[in-house]
Amino acid sequence: MSTVDSELRIGMVGYAFMGAAHSQAWRTVNRVYDLPVRARMARICGRDTPKVAEAADRLGWDSYTTDWRELVNADDIDVVDICTPGDSHAEIAIAALAAGKHVLCEKPLANSVGEAREMVAAAARAQATGIRSMCGFNYRRVPAVTMMRDLVAAGRLGTIRHVRAVYLQDWIVDPQFPLVWRLQKDRAGSGALGDIGAHIIDLTQFVSGQRITGVSAVTETFVKERPLPAGSAGLAATVDGTGDGPHATGQVTVDDAAVFLARLDGGALATYEASRFATGRKNALRVEINGSLGSLVFDLERLNELEFYDATRPGPEQGFSRILVTEGDHPYMSAWWPPGHIIGYEHSFTHEMRDFLAAVATGADPTPSFADALQVQLVLDAVERSAEHGSSWTGVEPALA
Ligand code: SOE
């Protein structure tokens, strides 16, 4: 084990689902990886004092505050980890970078291309002074996804022809599910598109090494009005039960589902589907890449596995083989358990913190950078504009009018 040369004092804003996932990763990373720098869980920030005090204790933070500006400017904080809804990412990140703090910001980077561009500019200014920044597209750091990218980059699939990605959930299928922040454009920027569509946009660009150059899209909001939530609530919200009359309701201002075609700059054709109405699909992310020499499939529900069709093998031996990505020489796996002892969703965040800490410690620029995340934001914006202004849509008449 190398001796730890220094300590990075982490300040995290937000303590809901992503705050809990990041807290677990900050607690774990230095116990699992031999890094030249140790993360100290110095302070957590949230609006509501009793709740953030409880979260600090439950999630293992040394202290707490209800003022993110105090956190960002504190002399005893070195890193700001942003786990809030998208409407606050730009303000917090730009202030933190200006205050000389390294920044890790959850995805999507921002709620608009304009905000994302401002964040990229702030990151570039800070980078010149040795300050690092990264966007938290955690699925890049599932070992099987990193291996998928390595195989594509090594040419094992040959010329990439197709990229096919879905990310499907169903947590708002019930029309009585309340109007939480993820369903409000001013808070979230967009719906399924920016929340889970952003993941498959980043993941497929990362794995294929190709950039989306154009899209043709449709989006839909299936349930347009919902009951208002009781208090601040996330994916497990409840309806405001005040009074016996009909509950107050509000308008859903984001997409429930987005489906789009895309061309990639390496010549591949791509299809994307992001939906929160895929009944029965809880967190189903699947990516398939087809090339001239073979295909690869990653399925988050089997995240320790990678399916590989190697068309260069002798004909009778060809078929989709299942690689169990748990060997010591597989990405990230040497730090965990012996082969075959699988890992989970939460490990991708520990890998994310490992790479962030290693980059800060060595003065490298962590990826995905804010610029990489801006590339995703540009696709999100293009999808929304395509859906709004009508893609090249050709109607089909009923055979029997
Ligand atoms: C909700 O869709 C959500 O929590 C996303 O916001 C996360 O990015 C994803 O990892 C799990 O689902």
Coordinates of C-alpha atoms and ligand atoms in Angstrom, one line a residue:
M1 CA 0.0 0.0 0.0
S2 CA 1.4 3.4 -0.8
T3 CA 1.3 5.9 2.0
V4 CA -1.5 8.4 1.5
D5 CA 0.2 11.8 0.7
S6 CA -2.8 14.0 1.2
E7 CA -6.4 14.4 2.0
L8 CA -9.2 15.9 -0.1
R9 CA -12.0 17.3 2.0
I10 CA -15.3 16.6 0.3
G11 CA -18.4 18.8 0.5
M12 CA -21.5 17.3 -1.0
V13 CA -24.7 19.3 -1.9
G14 CA -27.8 17.1 -1.9
Y15 CA -28.5 13.9 0.1
A16 CA -31.3 12.1 -1.7
F17 CA -30.8 9.1 -4.0
M18 CA -27.6 10.3 -5.7
G19 CA -26.4 11.8 -2.4
A20 CA -26.7 8.4 -0.8
A21 CA -25.0 6.6 -3.7
H22 CA -22.1 9.1 -3.7
S23 CA -21.8 8.9 0.1
Q24 CA -21.4 5.1 -0.1
A25 CA -18.8 5.6 -2.7
W26 CA -16.8 8.2 -0.7
R27 CA -17.0 5.9 2.3
T28 CA -15.7 2.9 0.3
V29 CA -13.2 4.2 -2.2
N30 CA -10.1 4.5 0.0
R31 CA -10.8 1.2 1.6
V32 CA -10.8 -0.6 -1.7
Y33 CA -8.3 1.3 -3.8
D34 CA -4.7 2.2 -3.0
L35 CA -4.7 5.9 -4.0
P36 CA -2.2 8.7 -3.2
V37 CA -5.0 10.8 -1.8
R38 CA -7.7 10.1 0.8
A39 CA -11.3 11.4 0.6
R40 CA -12.6 12.9 3.8
M41 CA -16.4 13.2 4.1
A42 CA -16.2 16.6 5.5
R43 CA -19.6 18.3 5.1
I44 CA -23.0 17.6 3.5
C45 CA -25.4 20.4 2.5
G46 CA -29.2 20.4 2.3
R47 CA -32.0 23.0 2.7
D48 CA -33.8 21.5 5.7
T49 CA -31.9 21.4 9.0
P50 CA -33.4 18.4 10.7
K51 CA -33.2 16.3 7.5
V52 CA -29.7 17.2 6.6
A53 CA -28.5 16.6 10.2
E54 CA -30.1 13.2 10.1
A55 CA -28.6 12.6 6.6
A56 CA -25.1 13.6 7.8
D57 CA -25.3 11.1 10.6
R58 CA -26.8 8.3 8.5
L59 CA -24.5 8.7 5.5
G60 CA -21.3 9.3 7.5
W61 CA -20.5 13.0 7.1
D62 CA -18.4 14.9 9.7
S63 CA -20.7 18.0 9.6
Y64 CA -23.5 19.7 7.8
T65 CA -24.7 23.0 6.6
T66 CA -27.9 24.5 5.0
D67 CA -26.0 27.1 2.9
W68 CA -24.3 25.8 -0.2
R69 CA -22.5 29.1 -0.7
E70 CA -20.9 28.7 2.7
L71 CA -19.8 25.2 1.7
V72 CA -18.4 26.3 -1.7
N73 CA -16.3 29.1 -0.1
A74 CA -15.2 27.2 3.0
D75 CA -11.4 27.0 3.5
D76 CA -11.7 23.5 4.8
I77 CA -13.4 22.1 1.6
D78 CA -11.3 21.0 -1.4
V79 CA -14.0 19.2 -3.6
V80 CA -17.6 20.1 -4.2
D81 CA -19.8 17.1 -5.2
I82 CA -23.1 18.2 -6.7
C83 CA -26.0 15.8 -6.2
T84 CA -28.9 18.2 -6.6
P85 CA -31.7 18.6 -9.2
G86 CA -30.4 20.0 -12.5
D87 CA -31.7 23.6 -11.9
S88 CA -28.9 24.3 -9.4
H89 CA -25.9 22.5 -11.1
A90 CA -24.7 25.5 -13.0
E91 CA -24.8 28.0 -10.2
I92 CA -23.2 25.7 -7.7
A93 CA -20.5 24.4 -10.1
I94 CA -19.5 27.8 -11.4
A95 CA -19.2 29.2 -7.9
A96 CA -17.3 26.2 -6.7
L97 CA -14.8 26.4 -9.6
A98 CA -14.3 30.1 -9.0
A99 CA -13.6 29.4 -5.4
G100 CA -10.9 27.0 -6.4
K101 CA -12.7 23.8 -5.6
H102 CA -12.5 20.6 -7.7
V103 CA -16.1 19.7 -8.9
L104 CA -17.9 16.5 -9.5
C105 CA -21.4 17.2 -10.9
E106 CA -24.2 14.6 -11.4
K107 CA -25.7 14.1 -14.8
P108 CA -27.1 15.7 -16.8
L109 CA -24.6 18.5 -16.5
A110 CA -27.3 21.2 -16.7
N111 CA -30.9 22.0 -17.7
S112 CA -29.9 23.7 -21.0
V113 CA -27.0 24.0 -23.5
G114 CA -26.5 27.6 -22.4
E115 CA -25.9 26.7 -18.8
A116 CA -23.7 23.8 -19.9
R117 CA -21.6 26.1 -22.0
E118 CA -21.1 28.5 -19.1
M119 CA -20.0 25.5 -16.9
V120 CA -17.5 24.4 -19.6
A121 CA -16.1 27.9 -19.7
A122 CA -15.8 28.0 -15.9
A123 CA -14.1 24.6 -15.9
A124 CA -11.6 25.7 -18.5
R125 CA -10.7 28.8 -16.5
A126 CA -10.3 26.7 -13.4
Q127 CA -8.4 23.9 -15.2
A128 CA -5.7 26.4 -16.0
T129 CA -5.1 26.8 -12.3
G130 CA -5.0 23.0 -11.6
I131 CA -8.6 22.7 -10.6
R132 CA -10.3 19.5 -12.0
S133 CA -14.0 18.8 -12.9
M134 CA -16.0 15.8 -14.0
C135 CA -19.6 14.9 -14.8
G136 CA -21.0 11.8 -13.0
F137 CA -22.1 9.4 -15.8
N138 CA -21.5 6.4 -13.6
Y139 CA -22.4 3.7 -16.0
R140 CA -19.2 4.3 -17.9
R141 CA -17.5 2.7 -14.9
V142 CA -19.4 -0.5 -14.8
P143 CA -16.5 -2.9 -15.6
A144 CA -18.4 -4.6 -18.4
V145 CA -19.1 -1.2 -20.1
T146 CA -15.4 -0.2 -19.9
M147 CA -14.5 -3.6 -21.3
M148 CA -17.1 -3.1 -24.1
R149 CA -15.3 0.2 -25.0
D150 CA -11.9 -1.5 -24.9
L151 CA -13.0 -4.2 -27.3
V152 CA -14.5 -1.7 -29.7
A153 CA -11.4 0.5 -29.6
A154 CA -9.2 -2.6 -30.2
G155 CA -11.2 -3.2 -33.4
R156 CA -12.7 -6.5 -32.3
L157 CA -16.1 -5.5 -33.9
G158 CA -14.6 -4.0 -37.0
T159 CA -16.6 -1.2 -38.6
I160 CA -19.5 -0.2 -36.3
R161 CA -22.8 -0.3 -38.2
H162 CA -25.5 -0.2 -35.5
V163 CA -25.8 1.2 -32.0
R164 CA -29.1 0.2 -30.2
A165 CA -29.8 1.6 -26.7
V166 CA -32.8 1.5 -24.4
Y167 CA -33.2 2.8 -20.8
L168 CA -36.6 1.8 -19.4
Q169 CA -38.3 2.5 -16.1
D170 CA -41.9 2.4 -14.9
W171 CA -42.0 4.3 -11.6
I172 CA -44.6 6.9 -12.8
V173 CA -46.9 4.5 -14.7
D174 CA -49.5 5.2 -11.9
P175 CA -51.3 8.4 -12.8
Q176 CA -51.6 9.1 -9.0
F177 CA -47.8 9.2 -8.6
P178 CA -47.3 12.8 -7.5
L179 CA -45.7 15.7 -9.4
V180 CA -42.2 15.3 -8.1
W181 CA -39.3 17.6 -9.2
R182 CA -38.2 15.1 -12.0
L183 CA -41.6 15.9 -13.7
Q184 CA -41.1 19.6 -13.7
K185 CA -39.1 21.3 -16.5
D186 CA -37.9 24.2 -14.5
R187 CA -36.4 21.8 -12.0
A188 CA -35.2 18.9 -14.1
G189 CA -34.8 20.4 -17.6
S190 CA -36.5 17.5 -19.2
G191 CA -38.1 14.1 -18.2
A192 CA -37.0 10.6 -19.2
L193 CA -34.9 12.2 -21.9
G194 CA -32.5 14.1 -19.7
D195 CA -32.7 11.8 -16.7
I196 CA -32.1 8.4 -18.3
G197 CA -31.7 9.2 -22.0
A198 CA -28.6 11.2 -21.1
H199 CA -27.1 8.0 -19.7
I200 CA -27.5 6.0 -22.9
I201 CA -26.4 9.0 -25.1
D202 CA -23.1 9.3 -23.0
L203 CA -22.6 5.5 -22.7
T204 CA -23.0 4.9 -26.5
Q205 CA -20.8 7.7 -27.5
F206 CA -18.2 6.5 -24.9
V207 CA -18.3 2.8 -26.0
S208 CA -18.5 3.4 -29.8
G209 CA -16.0 6.3 -29.8
Q210 CA -18.4 8.0 -32.2
R211 CA -20.4 11.2 -31.8
I212 CA -24.1 11.7 -32.5
T213 CA -24.3 14.1 -35.5
G214 CA -28.0 14.3 -36.0
V215 CA -31.3 13.0 -34.6
S216 CA -35.0 12.5 -35.6
A217 CA -37.2 12.3 -32.5
V218 CA -40.6 11.9 -30.9
T219 CA -41.4 12.5 -27.3
E220 CA -44.7 12.0 -25.4
T221 CA -46.2 12.9 -22.1
F222 CA -48.7 10.2 -21.4
V223 CA -50.0 11.6 -18.1
K224 CA -50.2 15.4 -18.3
E225 CA -51.6 16.2 -14.8
R226 CA -50.7 14.7 -11.5
P227 CA -51.4 15.3 -7.7
L228 CA -49.0 17.6 -5.9
P229 CA -46.6 15.7 -3.7
A230 CA -46.4 15.9 0.1
G231 CA -43.2 17.7 0.9
S232 CA -40.0 17.2 -1.1
A233 CA -40.1 13.7 -2.6
G234 CA -38.1 11.6 -5.0
L235 CA -38.9 8.4 -6.8
A236 CA -41.0 7.1 -3.9
A237 CA -43.1 10.1 -3.3
T238 CA -46.6 10.2 -1.9
V239 CA -49.6 12.3 -2.6
D240 CA -50.4 15.3 -0.4
G241 CA -53.1 13.9 1.7
T242 CA -54.3 17.3 3.1
G243 CA -58.1 17.7 3.3
D244 CA -60.8 15.3 2.0
G245 CA -61.5 17.1 -1.2
P246 CA -59.8 16.3 -4.5
H247 CA -56.1 16.7 -4.2
A248 CA -54.5 19.8 -5.7
T249 CA -52.9 18.9 -9.0
G250 CA -50.3 20.3 -11.3
Q251 CA -49.2 20.0 -15.0
V252 CA -46.4 17.6 -16.0
T253 CA -44.1 19.8 -18.0
V254 CA -41.6 17.2 -19.2
D255 CA -41.5 14.1 -21.5
D256 CA -42.5 10.7 -20.1
A257 CA -40.8 9.0 -23.0
A258 CA -38.4 9.9 -25.8
V259 CA -37.6 7.8 -28.9
F260 CA -35.1 8.8 -31.5
L261 CA -33.0 7.8 -34.5
A262 CA -29.5 9.0 -34.8
R263 CA -26.5 9.1 -37.1
L264 CA -23.0 8.8 -35.6
D265 CA -19.9 10.5 -37.1
G266 CA -18.2 7.1 -37.7
G267 CA -21.1 6.1 -40.1
A268 CA -23.2 4.0 -37.7
L269 CA -27.0 4.2 -37.5
A270 CA -28.4 4.3 -34.0
T271 CA -31.8 4.0 -32.2
Y272 CA -32.5 5.2 -28.7
E273 CA -35.5 4.7 -26.3
A274 CA -35.8 6.3 -22.9
S275 CA -39.1 5.8 -21.1
R276 CA -40.6 5.9 -17.6
F277 CA -43.7 4.1 -18.9
A278 CA -42.2 0.7 -19.8
T279 CA -44.4 -1.2 -17.4
G280 CA -42.4 -3.9 -15.6
R281 CA -39.0 -2.5 -16.5
K282 CA -37.5 -1.0 -13.3
N283 CA -34.1 0.2 -14.4
A284 CA -33.5 -1.6 -17.6
L285 CA -30.6 -0.3 -19.6
R286 CA -29.4 -2.3 -22.6
V287 CA -26.9 -1.4 -25.3
E288 CA -26.1 -3.5 -28.3
I289 CA -23.3 -2.6 -30.8
N290 CA -23.2 -4.4 -34.2
G291 CA -20.0 -4.3 -36.3
S292 CA -18.6 -5.9 -39.4
L293 CA -16.7 -8.5 -37.3
G294 CA -19.1 -9.0 -34.4
S295 CA -21.4 -7.6 -31.8
L296 CA -21.4 -6.8 -28.1
V297 CA -24.4 -6.5 -25.7
F298 CA -24.5 -5.0 -22.3
D299 CA -27.5 -5.4 -20.0
L300 CA -27.6 -3.5 -16.7
E301 CA -29.8 -6.2 -15.2
R302 CA -26.8 -8.6 -15.8
L303 CA -24.2 -5.9 -15.2
N304 CA -21.3 -8.4 -14.4
E305 CA -21.7 -9.9 -17.9
L306 CA -20.9 -8.9 -21.5
E307 CA -22.3 -10.8 -24.5
F308 CA -19.8 -11.1 -27.3
Y309 CA -20.5 -12.4 -30.8
D310 CA -17.1 -12.9 -32.6
A311 CA -17.8 -13.4 -36.3
T312 CA -14.1 -14.1 -36.9
R313 CA -14.4 -17.5 -35.1
P314 CA -14.8 -20.6 -37.3
G315 CA -18.5 -20.8 -38.4
P316 CA -19.6 -23.7 -36.2
E317 CA -18.1 -22.0 -33.2
Q318 CA -19.9 -18.7 -33.7
G319 CA -22.5 -17.6 -31.2
F320 CA -23.1 -15.0 -28.5
S321 CA -20.7 -16.0 -25.7
R322 CA -21.2 -14.6 -22.1
I323 CA -18.1 -13.1 -20.6
L324 CA -18.3 -12.9 -16.8
V325 CA -16.4 -9.6 -16.1
T326 CA -15.1 -10.4 -12.6
E327 CA -11.4 -11.4 -13.3
G328 CA -8.6 -9.4 -11.7
D329 CA -7.5 -8.2 -15.1
H330 CA -11.0 -6.9 -16.0
P331 CA -11.5 -3.1 -15.5
Y332 CA -11.7 -2.0 -11.8
M333 CA -12.1 -5.6 -10.6
S334 CA -8.6 -6.2 -9.1
A335 CA -9.7 -4.2 -6.0
W336 CA -12.7 -6.3 -5.2
W337 CA -13.3 -10.0 -4.7
P338 CA -11.9 -13.2 -6.3
P339 CA -13.2 -14.1 -9.7
G340 CA -17.0 -14.8 -9.9
H341 CA -17.9 -12.8 -6.8
I342 CA -20.0 -10.3 -8.6
I343 CA -20.5 -6.6 -7.9
G344 CA -23.5 -4.2 -8.2
Y345 CA -24.9 -0.8 -9.3
E346 CA -23.3 1.0 -6.3
H347 CA -19.8 -0.1 -7.2
S348 CA -19.9 2.0 -10.4
F349 CA -19.9 5.1 -8.1
T350 CA -16.9 3.9 -6.1
H351 CA -15.1 3.4 -9.5
E352 CA -16.2 7.0 -10.4
M353 CA -14.7 8.4 -7.1
R354 CA -11.5 6.3 -7.7
D355 CA -10.9 7.8 -11.1
F356 CA -11.8 11.3 -9.9
L357 CA -9.4 11.1 -6.9
A358 CA -6.6 9.6 -9.0
A359 CA -7.0 12.4 -11.6
V360 CA -6.9 15.1 -9.0
A361 CA -4.0 13.5 -7.3
T362 CA -2.0 13.3 -10.5
G363 CA -3.1 16.5 -12.1
A364 CA -4.8 14.7 -15.0
D365 CA -8.2 15.8 -16.3
P366 CA -10.9 13.3 -15.3
T367 CA -13.5 12.1 -17.8
P368 CA -16.2 12.6 -18.7
S369 CA -15.3 16.2 -18.7
F370 CA -17.8 19.1 -18.6
A371 CA -17.1 19.3 -22.4
D372 CA -18.0 15.6 -22.8
A373 CA -21.2 16.3 -20.8
L374 CA -21.9 19.4 -23.0
Q375 CA -21.8 17.0 -26.0
V376 CA -24.6 15.0 -24.3
Q377 CA -26.5 18.3 -23.6
L378 CA -26.3 19.2 -27.2
V379 CA -27.9 15.9 -28.2
L380 CA -30.7 16.4 -25.6
D381 CA -31.4 19.8 -27.0
A382 CA -31.5 18.4 -30.6
V383 CA -33.9 15.7 -29.6
E384 CA -36.2 18.2 -28.0
R385 CA -36.1 20.5 -31.0
S386 CA -36.6 17.6 -33.4
A387 CA -39.6 16.4 -31.4
E388 CA -41.1 19.9 -31.1
H389 CA -40.7 21.0 -34.7
G390 CA -41.7 17.6 -36.1
S391 CA -39.3 15.2 -37.6
S392 CA -39.5 14.1 -41.2
W393 CA -42.6 12.2 -40.3
T394 CA -44.5 10.5 -43.1
G395 CA -48.1 9.5 -42.2
V396 CA -49.5 6.0 -42.9
E397 CA -53.1 5.8 -43.9
P398 CA -55.4 2.9 -42.6
A399 CA -55.7 0.2 -45.2
L400 CA -59.5 0.1 -44.7
A401 CA -60.5 3.7 -44.5
Ligands
SOE1 C1 -33.9 8.0 -11.9 O1 -34.3 7.8 -13.1 C2 -32.5 7.6 -11.6 O2 -32.2 7.8 -10.3 C3 -31.5 8.4 -12.5 O3 -31.6 9.8 -12.1 C4 -30.1 7.9 -12.2 O4 -29.1 8.7 -13.0 C5 -30.0 6.5 -12.6 O5 -28.7 6.0 -12.3 C6 -31.0 5.7 -11.8 O6 -32.4 6.2 -12.0

